[in-house]
Coordinates of C-alpha atoms and ligand atoms in Angstrom, one line a residue:
M1 CA 17.5 -25.8 -6.6
G2 CA 16.1 -27.9 -3.9
T3 CA 13.9 -31.5 -3.5
G4 CA 10.9 -30.4 -2.7
A5 CA 11.5 -32.8 1.0
E6 CA 14.2 -30.1 1.5
V7 CA 12.3 -27.3 0.8
N8 CA 9.7 -28.5 3.4
L9 CA 12.4 -28.9 6.3
N10 CA 13.4 -25.7 6.0
H11 CA 9.5 -23.5 6.2
P12 CA 8.8 -21.8 7.4
S13 CA 12.7 -20.4 7.5
P14 CA 14.3 -20.3 11.0
L15 CA 16.8 -17.3 8.7
A16 CA 13.1 -15.5 8.5
P17 CA 12.5 -12.2 10.6
G18 CA 9.3 -12.0 13.1
W19 CA 6.9 -10.3 10.9
L20 CA 7.4 -12.0 7.5
S21 CA 4.9 -14.9 7.3
Y22 CA 5.4 -18.0 5.8
P23 CA 2.7 -17.9 2.6
D24 CA 0.4 -20.4 1.7
N25 CA -0.1 -19.3 -1.6
V26 CA 3.3 -17.3 -3.9
N27 CA 1.4 -16.5 -6.3
R28 CA -1.0 -14.4 -4.9
L29 CA -0.8 -10.5 -4.7
N30 CA -1.6 -8.1 -1.5
P31 CA -3.7 -5.9 -2.5
A32 CA -2.1 -3.4 0.0
L33 CA 1.3 -3.0 -1.5
W34 CA 0.1 -2.6 -4.8
A35 CA -1.7 -0.1 -7.3
R36 CA -5.5 -0.2 -7.4
D37 CA -5.4 -1.5 -11.6
V38 CA -2.7 -4.4 -10.6
D39 CA -3.2 -7.8 -11.0
R40 CA -2.3 -11.4 -11.7
P41 CA -6.2 -12.5 -13.7
A42 CA -4.0 -15.7 -15.1
D43 CA 0.3 -16.9 -14.8
E44 CA 1.1 -13.2 -15.3
L45 CA 1.5 -10.0 -13.3
T46 CA -0.8 -7.3 -15.4
I47 CA -1.3 -3.2 -15.5
S48 CA -4.5 -1.7 -16.6
G49 CA -4.2 -5.2 -18.6
L50 CA -0.9 -5.2 -20.2
T51 CA 1.7 -7.7 -19.0
V52 CA 4.9 -7.6 -17.6
S53 CA 6.1 -9.5 -20.2
D54 CA 5.4 -7.0 -22.9
L55 CA 6.2 -4.0 -21.0
A56 CA 9.8 -5.4 -20.4
E57 CA 10.1 -6.7 -24.1
Q58 CA 8.9 -2.6 -25.1
Y59 CA 10.6 -0.9 -22.6
G60 CA 13.5 -3.1 -20.8
T61 CA 14.3 -3.5 -17.5
P62 CA 14.5 -2.6 -15.3
L63 CA 11.6 -0.2 -15.2
F64 CA 9.6 1.8 -12.9
V65 CA 5.8 1.1 -13.6
V66 CA 3.7 3.7 -12.5
S67 CA -0.6 3.8 -12.6
E68 CA -1.6 7.0 -13.1
D69 CA -5.4 6.3 -11.9
D70 CA -3.8 4.7 -8.2
F71 CA -1.8 8.4 -8.5
R72 CA -5.0 10.5 -8.8
T73 CA -7.0 8.7 -7.0
R74 CA -4.4 8.9 -3.4
A75 CA -3.7 12.8 -4.4
R76 CA -7.8 13.5 -4.5
S77 CA -8.5 10.8 -1.7
F78 CA -5.9 13.0 0.5
K79 CA -7.5 16.5 -0.6
D80 CA -10.5 15.3 0.2
A81 CA -9.9 13.5 3.5
F82 CA -8.5 16.7 4.4
D83 CA -10.9 19.1 3.1
A84 CA -13.8 17.5 4.5
A85 CA -12.6 17.2 8.4
F86 CA -11.5 21.0 8.1
A87 CA -14.0 22.3 5.9
D88 CA -15.9 24.0 9.4
L89 CA -12.3 24.7 10.9
C90 CA -10.4 26.6 7.9
G91 CA -12.7 26.2 4.9
G92 CA -10.5 23.1 4.0
V93 CA -6.8 22.1 3.5
D94 CA -4.0 22.3 1.2
V95 CA -2.5 19.8 0.8
Y96 CA 1.4 20.2 -1.7
Y97 CA 2.5 17.4 -3.1
A98 CA 5.9 16.7 -1.9
G99 CA 8.3 16.9 -4.9
K100 CA 11.2 15.2 -3.6
S101 CA 9.4 11.6 -3.0
F102 CA 9.4 11.9 -6.8
L103 CA 9.1 14.7 -9.7
C104 CA 8.7 14.7 -13.4
T105 CA 6.9 16.4 -15.8
E106 CA 3.7 14.1 -16.1
I107 CA 3.5 13.8 -12.1
A108 CA 3.8 17.9 -12.1
H109 CA 0.4 18.4 -14.0
W110 CA -1.3 15.2 -12.7
V111 CA -0.5 16.7 -9.7
A112 CA -2.5 20.6 -10.5
E113 CA -5.4 18.1 -12.8
E114 CA -6.3 16.9 -9.3
G115 CA -6.2 20.0 -7.0
L116 CA -2.8 19.7 -5.5
R117 CA -0.1 22.5 -5.3
L118 CA 3.4 21.5 -5.5
D119 CA 6.6 21.6 -3.1
T120 CA 9.6 21.6 -4.2
C121 CA 13.3 22.2 -2.4
S122 CA 15.9 23.2 -5.4
G123 CA 16.0 24.8 -8.4
G124 CA 16.0 21.8 -10.7
E125 CA 12.8 21.1 -8.9
L126 CA 11.0 24.3 -10.0
A127 CA 11.9 24.2 -13.3
I128 CA 10.4 21.3 -13.8
A129 CA 7.3 22.5 -12.2
I130 CA 7.8 25.6 -14.2
R131 CA 7.8 23.1 -17.5
A132 CA 4.7 22.2 -16.5
G133 CA 3.2 24.9 -16.0
I134 CA 2.1 25.4 -12.3
P135 CA 1.8 29.2 -11.5
G136 CA 4.0 30.3 -9.0
E137 CA 1.3 30.9 -6.2
H138 CA 0.8 27.2 -6.2
L139 CA 4.4 26.5 -5.4
G140 CA 6.4 26.5 -1.8
L141 CA 10.0 26.2 -1.4
H142 CA 12.1 24.4 1.3
G143 CA 15.5 23.9 1.6
N144 CA 18.1 24.6 4.6
N145 CA 20.3 26.2 2.5
K146 CA 18.5 27.7 -0.8
S147 CA 21.2 29.8 -2.9
D148 CA 20.6 33.5 -3.8
A149 CA 19.8 32.0 -7.3
E150 CA 17.1 30.0 -6.0
L151 CA 15.2 32.2 -3.8
G152 CA 15.5 34.9 -6.3
R153 CA 14.2 33.1 -9.0
A154 CA 11.3 31.8 -6.5
L155 CA 10.9 35.5 -6.2
D156 CA 10.3 35.9 -9.9
L157 CA 8.1 33.8 -9.7
K158 CA 6.1 34.7 -7.0
L159 CA 6.2 31.6 -5.4
G160 CA 2.7 30.7 -3.1
R161 CA 5.4 30.7 0.1
I162 CA 8.6 30.5 0.7
V163 CA 9.5 28.5 3.6
V164 CA 12.2 30.1 5.4
D165 CA 14.6 27.9 7.5
S166 CA 17.2 30.5 9.7
L167 CA 17.9 34.0 10.8
P168 CA 20.3 34.6 8.5
E169 CA 17.9 33.2 5.6
L170 CA 15.1 36.0 6.7
E171 CA 17.3 38.1 6.0
R172 CA 19.0 37.3 2.6
V173 CA 14.8 36.7 1.3
A174 CA 14.0 39.8 2.6
A175 CA 17.5 42.2 0.9
L176 CA 16.7 40.3 -2.8
A177 CA 12.7 41.1 -2.5
A178 CA 13.3 44.4 -1.6
A179 CA 16.1 44.7 -4.4
R180 CA 13.9 43.3 -6.6
G181 CA 10.4 45.6 -5.3
T182 CA 8.7 43.2 -4.5
I183 CA 7.3 40.9 -1.3
A184 CA 8.3 37.8 0.3
N185 CA 5.7 35.5 1.2
V186 CA 7.2 33.4 4.3
M187 CA 6.4 31.0 6.1
L188 CA 9.5 30.0 9.0
R189 CA 10.2 26.8 9.2
L190 CA 10.1 25.2 13.7
T191 CA 11.3 22.4 15.0
P192 CA 8.4 21.9 17.9
G193 CA 10.5 18.4 19.1
V194 CA 8.7 16.6 17.9
H195 CA 10.3 12.9 16.2
A196 CA 8.0 10.9 14.9
S197 CA 8.2 7.0 12.4
T198 CA 6.4 4.3 12.1
H199 CA 4.0 3.5 15.8
E200 CA 6.4 6.0 18.0
F201 CA 7.2 9.2 18.4
I202 CA 9.8 11.1 20.7
A203 CA 9.3 14.7 22.4
T204 CA 12.3 16.7 23.5
A205 CA 12.7 20.6 23.8
H206 CA 15.6 20.9 22.1
E207 CA 16.1 19.6 18.6
D208 CA 20.0 18.5 17.4
Q209 CA 19.2 18.5 13.2
K210 CA 20.0 21.2 10.4
F211 CA 16.3 21.8 10.0
G212 CA 14.3 25.0 10.8
L213 CA 14.0 27.7 14.1
S214 CA 13.8 26.0 17.4
L215 CA 10.5 26.6 19.6
A216 CA 12.5 26.2 23.2
D217 CA 13.2 28.7 25.2
G218 CA 10.1 31.1 24.8
E219 CA 10.6 34.4 24.3
S220 CA 14.2 34.0 23.1
S221 CA 13.9 31.1 20.7
P222 CA 15.2 31.5 17.6
A223 CA 11.8 31.1 16.3
A224 CA 10.2 34.0 18.4
Q225 CA 13.1 36.3 17.1
A226 CA 12.5 35.4 13.6
V227 CA 8.6 36.3 14.0
A228 CA 9.9 39.6 15.1
A229 CA 12.1 39.4 12.6
A230 CA 9.5 38.4 9.9
L231 CA 7.0 41.2 11.5
G232 CA 9.5 43.7 11.0
H233 CA 10.7 44.0 7.0
D234 CA 8.4 45.3 4.8
A235 CA 9.0 43.6 2.1
V236 CA 8.3 40.3 3.6
N237 CA 4.7 39.0 4.1
L238 CA 4.4 36.7 6.9
L239 CA 2.1 34.1 6.5
G240 CA 2.7 31.1 9.2
V241 CA 4.4 28.9 10.9
H242 CA 5.3 25.2 9.3
C243 CA 6.8 21.5 11.1
H244 CA 7.7 18.6 9.6
I245 CA 7.8 16.0 11.7
G246 CA 9.4 12.8 10.5
S247 CA 8.2 10.1 7.9
Q248 CA 6.3 6.8 7.5
I249 CA 4.8 7.4 10.5
F250 CA 1.5 5.5 11.0
E251 CA 0.0 6.6 13.9
S252 CA -1.5 10.3 14.3
E253 CA -0.2 11.4 17.9
G254 CA 2.9 13.3 16.4
F255 CA 1.6 15.2 14.3
E256 CA -1.4 16.4 17.0
L257 CA 1.3 17.4 19.2
A258 CA 3.3 19.2 16.7
A259 CA -0.7 21.1 15.9
R260 CA -0.6 21.8 20.0
R261 CA 2.8 23.5 19.9
L262 CA 3.0 25.5 16.8
L263 CA -0.5 26.5 17.5
A264 CA 0.8 27.3 21.1
F265 CA 3.5 29.5 19.4
L266 CA 0.8 31.8 17.4
A267 CA -1.2 32.1 20.5
D268 CA 2.1 33.7 22.2
V269 CA 2.6 35.7 18.6
R270 CA -0.8 37.4 18.6
D271 CA 0.0 38.0 22.3
R272 CA 2.5 39.9 22.0
H273 CA 2.4 41.4 18.4
G274 CA -0.8 41.6 18.1
V275 CA -0.9 39.6 15.1
E276 CA -2.9 36.3 14.1
L277 CA -1.1 34.4 11.6
P278 CA -3.5 32.9 8.8
E279 CA -1.4 30.0 8.3
L280 CA 0.2 26.7 10.0
D281 CA 1.7 23.9 7.7
L282 CA 1.9 20.3 9.2
G283 CA 4.0 18.7 6.9
G284 CA 4.4 15.6 5.3
G285 CA 5.3 12.2 6.3
Y286 CA 2.0 10.1 6.5
G287 CA 3.5 6.6 6.1
I288 CA 2.5 3.3 2.9
A289 CA 2.4 -0.8 3.8
Y290 CA 5.8 -1.3 2.3
I291 CA 5.4 -4.9 4.1
E292 CA 2.6 -7.4 5.0
T293 CA 2.8 -5.9 9.0
D294 CA 2.9 -2.3 7.6
T295 CA -1.3 -1.0 8.5
P296 CA -1.2 3.0 8.3
R297 CA -4.3 4.8 9.0
P298 CA -6.4 5.9 5.7
P299 CA -6.1 9.6 5.4
A300 CA -9.2 10.4 7.2
E301 CA -8.7 8.9 9.9
I302 CA -5.5 11.2 10.6
A303 CA -7.0 14.4 9.2
M304 CA -10.0 13.8 11.9
A305 CA -8.0 13.2 14.7
M306 CA -5.9 16.2 13.8
A307 CA -8.8 18.8 13.4
D308 CA -10.0 17.9 16.4
V309 CA -7.0 19.3 17.7
V310 CA -7.2 22.1 16.0
R311 CA -10.4 22.6 16.9
S312 CA -9.7 22.0 20.7
T313 CA -6.0 24.2 20.9
C314 CA -7.3 27.1 18.8
A315 CA -10.7 26.8 21.2
K316 CA -8.6 27.0 24.1
F317 CA -6.2 29.6 23.0
G318 CA -9.5 31.9 21.5
L319 CA -7.7 31.8 18.5
R320 CA -9.3 32.3 15.0
V321 CA -7.8 28.1 13.3
P322 CA -5.9 29.7 10.7
R323 CA -5.4 27.8 7.5
I324 CA -4.2 24.3 7.1
S325 CA -1.9 22.8 5.0
I326 CA 0.1 19.6 4.1
E327 CA 2.8 17.9 2.4
P328 CA 2.6 14.5 1.5
G329 CA 4.8 12.6 -0.3
R330 CA 5.4 9.5 -0.4
A331 CA 1.7 8.1 0.8
I332 CA 0.7 9.7 -2.3
V333 CA 3.2 8.4 -4.6
G334 CA 4.6 5.3 -3.2
S335 CA 2.6 2.9 -3.2
T336 CA 1.4 3.9 -7.0
T337 CA 4.9 2.1 -8.7
F338 CA 6.1 -1.0 -9.2
T339 CA 10.1 -2.2 -10.6
L340 CA 10.4 -4.9 -13.1
Y341 CA 13.5 -6.5 -12.9
R342 CA 15.0 -9.4 -14.4
V343 CA 16.4 -12.4 -12.8
G344 CA 20.1 -12.8 -14.0
T345 CA 21.8 -15.0 -11.5
T346 CA 20.4 -17.6 -8.2
K347 CA 22.0 -19.4 -5.4
T348 CA 21.7 -21.0 -2.4
V349 CA 23.6 -20.7 0.2
R350 CA 23.4 -22.4 3.5
V351 CA 23.0 -19.9 6.8
D352 CA 24.2 -21.4 10.6
V353 CA 21.3 -21.7 12.6
E354 CA 21.1 -21.9 16.0
G355 CA 21.5 -25.4 17.3
G356 CA 24.4 -26.6 14.8
D357 CA 22.4 -26.6 12.1
T358 CA 21.7 -24.6 9.0
A359 CA 19.2 -22.9 6.5
P360 CA 19.1 -22.3 2.9
R361 CA 19.1 -18.7 1.5
R362 CA 18.5 -18.2 -1.6
Y363 CA 19.7 -15.2 -3.6
V364 CA 18.3 -14.5 -6.5
S365 CA 20.0 -11.2 -8.5
V366 CA 18.8 -8.9 -10.5
D367 CA 19.5 -6.2 -13.5
G368 CA 19.1 -3.1 -11.5
G369 CA 19.5 -2.5 -7.4
M370 CA 20.9 0.3 -4.9
S371 CA 21.1 2.8 -8.1
D372 CA 17.9 2.5 -8.5
N373 CA 15.9 1.8 -5.0
P374 CA 19.4 3.0 -2.7
R375 CA 16.7 3.1 0.1
P376 CA 17.7 -0.8 2.0
V377 CA 21.2 0.7 2.2
L378 CA 20.4 4.1 3.7
Y379 CA 17.6 2.8 5.8
D380 CA 17.3 -0.9 6.2
A381 CA 14.1 -0.4 4.4
D382 CA 11.6 -3.4 3.8
Y383 CA 10.4 -4.7 0.5
S384 CA 8.6 -7.5 -0.6
A385 CA 8.4 -9.2 -3.9
V386 CA 6.5 -11.4 -6.5
L387 CA 7.5 -13.4 -8.9
A388 CA 5.8 -11.5 -11.9
S389 CA 6.7 -13.3 -15.0
R390 CA 4.3 -16.4 -14.5
S391 CA 2.8 -18.3 -11.5
S392 CA 4.5 -21.1 -10.1
D393 CA 3.1 -24.2 -8.1
A394 CA 6.8 -24.2 -6.4
T395 CA 7.1 -23.9 -2.9
G396 CA 8.7 -20.2 -1.2
V397 CA 11.9 -20.9 0.0
L398 CA 13.1 -17.7 1.7
S399 CA 14.9 -15.5 -0.8
R400 CA 17.1 -12.2 -1.1
V401 CA 16.9 -10.0 -3.9
V402 CA 20.1 -8.6 -4.2
G403 CA 21.3 -6.3 -7.4
M404 CA 24.1 -6.1 -9.5
H405 CA 26.6 -3.3 -8.2
C406 CA 29.7 -4.3 -6.5
E407 CA 28.4 -4.3 -3.2
S408 CA 27.7 -6.7 -1.0
G409 CA 25.3 -4.4 0.3
D410 CA 23.2 -4.3 -2.6
I411 CA 20.1 -5.2 -1.6
V412 CA 16.7 -4.7 -2.7
V413 CA 14.4 -7.2 -0.9
R414 CA 15.9 -8.5 2.2
D415 CA 13.8 -11.3 2.8
V416 CA 10.8 -12.5 1.1
Y417 CA 9.6 -16.5 0.0
L418 CA 9.6 -16.5 -3.6
P419 CA 9.1 -19.8 -5.5
A420 CA 11.2 -22.1 -5.0
D421 CA 12.0 -22.0 -9.0
T422 CA 12.3 -18.7 -9.4
D423 CA 15.1 -18.5 -12.1
A424 CA 17.4 -16.6 -14.5
G425 CA 15.0 -14.9 -16.7
D426 CA 12.3 -14.7 -14.8
L427 CA 10.7 -11.0 -14.0
V428 CA 10.3 -10.5 -10.9
A429 CA 8.6 -7.3 -9.3
V430 CA 9.1 -4.7 -6.2
P431 CA 5.5 -3.1 -4.7
G432 CA 5.8 0.4 -3.5
T433 CA 9.1 2.1 -4.8
G434 CA 6.7 5.0 -6.0
A435 CA 8.6 7.2 -3.7
Y436 CA 12.6 8.7 -2.7
C437 CA 13.4 5.0 -5.0
W438 CA 13.7 6.9 -8.3
A439 CA 14.2 10.4 -6.9
L440 CA 17.4 9.3 -5.2
S441 CA 18.9 6.8 -7.9
S442 CA 22.4 7.3 -8.8
N443 CA 24.7 6.5 -11.6
Y444 CA 26.4 4.0 -9.5
N445 CA 29.1 2.3 -11.7
W446 CA 28.3 3.8 -14.4
V447 CA 24.6 2.1 -14.8
P448 CA 22.3 4.0 -16.6
R449 CA 18.9 5.3 -14.2
P450 CA 16.0 3.3 -15.5
P451 CA 13.2 5.0 -17.4
V452 CA 9.5 5.0 -15.8
I453 CA 6.5 4.9 -17.8
A454 CA 2.6 5.5 -16.7
V455 CA 0.1 3.5 -17.2
R456 CA -3.7 4.5 -17.5
N457 CA -6.7 2.4 -19.5
G458 CA -4.7 -0.3 -20.9
Q459 CA -2.5 2.1 -22.5
A460 CA 1.4 2.8 -21.0
R461 CA 4.1 5.9 -22.2
L462 CA 7.5 6.8 -21.7
I463 CA 7.0 9.7 -18.5
V464 CA 11.1 9.8 -17.7
R465 CA 13.2 8.3 -21.2
G466 CA 16.0 5.9 -19.4
E467 CA 19.6 6.8 -19.4
T468 CA 21.5 4.9 -22.2
E469 CA 25.8 4.2 -22.2
D470 CA 25.5 7.2 -24.9
D471 CA 24.0 9.4 -22.2
I472 CA 27.0 8.4 -20.0
L473 CA 29.7 8.9 -22.5
A474 CA 28.1 12.0 -23.2
R475 CA 28.9 13.5 -19.9
D476 CA 32.2 11.6 -19.6
I477 CA 35.2 14.0 -20.9
P478 CA 37.6 12.5 -23.7
R479 CA 41.0 12.9 -24.0
T480 CA 41.3 15.5 -27.6
N481 CA 44.0 13.8 -29.6
N482 CA 45.1 17.0 -30.7
Ligands
PLP501 C1 10.3 15.0 2.7 C2 9.3 16.1 3.3 C3 7.8 16.2 3.0 C4 7.2 14.5 2.3 O1 7.5 13.3 3.5 P1 6.9 12.5 3.3 O2 7.2 11.2 4.1 O3 7.0 12.1 1.3 O4 5.3 12.5 3.7 C5 7.2 17.1 3.6 N1 8.1 18.3 3.7 C6 8.9 18.5 4.0 C7 9.2 19.7 4.5 C8 9.7 17.4 3.4 O5 10.8 17.4 3.8

């Protein structure tokens, strides 16, 4: 650990990325990154009044901590914002929570209790939805390669929608439904040639990806062929079309262009087949703040912009406004959760910088890593972190929070200023880990997956039990000695 003078020489660090500002107070919480009931009333980080050290003592670390109130509020505010924006167009919006971002039975209950529906994309996600008692008509099933077993289960549950991804799948769904004497509720997943992320989108005609039916090539497009085929099947109830243009999107332009292209397609379907399909799903992808420079727009603003486009495009084509649905995942669960880690070892390395100088980077090793949050490894995702078990008077030092796995790429937070005295035994909390962290977790290095707790009204409870060494040994097949 450096002396004050040495530390001061290096702040702001020449190693810091351009977006990272030097904190005037390392103990301050940026409210944009944290669940609403996370606070630092004295030294320690608390959630709904519970201290992180008590939570760590009771449940161990690493630990996923979900704010139930924050989840419910975000779910409701998406539903309310889109309902309000589309009220006079199509009577409101169906919001499907994208279960793949994070799903367990308790979360499924919250989703249903707040008036949302649930998107699934596998038999396992369907099983959780069923355990939570969600009625089939409030469920969707996605996927580019659904099995007959998954499709059959969806049909037996009378799912509200099966989002069909390809022509062969359409034929399989029709045959499975006919064999059961039932009718499949089908949406067609189309690829509108719009890809969006954060502040940019690109628009093309052709798509080069595994999902969906292409809109390119007009009357002979896969999308047009699928509509004709679906309308010809007695066992298929074609509800409408669907698209999903990307993830972690901050601006509404990409959604607007996709809506325009899909509505033009629906007008085409009407002209050719004399059918006005009743539904349009504009997918998910709404962004959240992971770091201080992330500035997602509030759901109400995006909803209004999308409603304007739907209104004007439908008017242009003389099209009845279809019932709109959306599928936010990350934007509902992402910011509700933080991960609590215990610091094990620390070290400072000197890194060469321009002009022949070196600058310090502090490595703070925690007791989890890429097995509970693979997003930095998979997507170069940025996160932030704070020293959580106490406050500190030390200056901030450019730090890298790293995991305990046998990979040098095992990074949890690439760049953050942590107090220079952060050390073994301290708890570090990483906000924004609700989406695609636990859901993507693994047993890499045979590390047990951590538990998830929900906190509400000053009470914590387990909603996903953590794995133990016994769980790991139970799946490993020992030699029989006889
Ligand atoms: C992943 C996914 C979503 C949710 O995306 P978020 O970025 O979490 O909002 C919605 N719809 C489909 C089809 C998806 O694949």
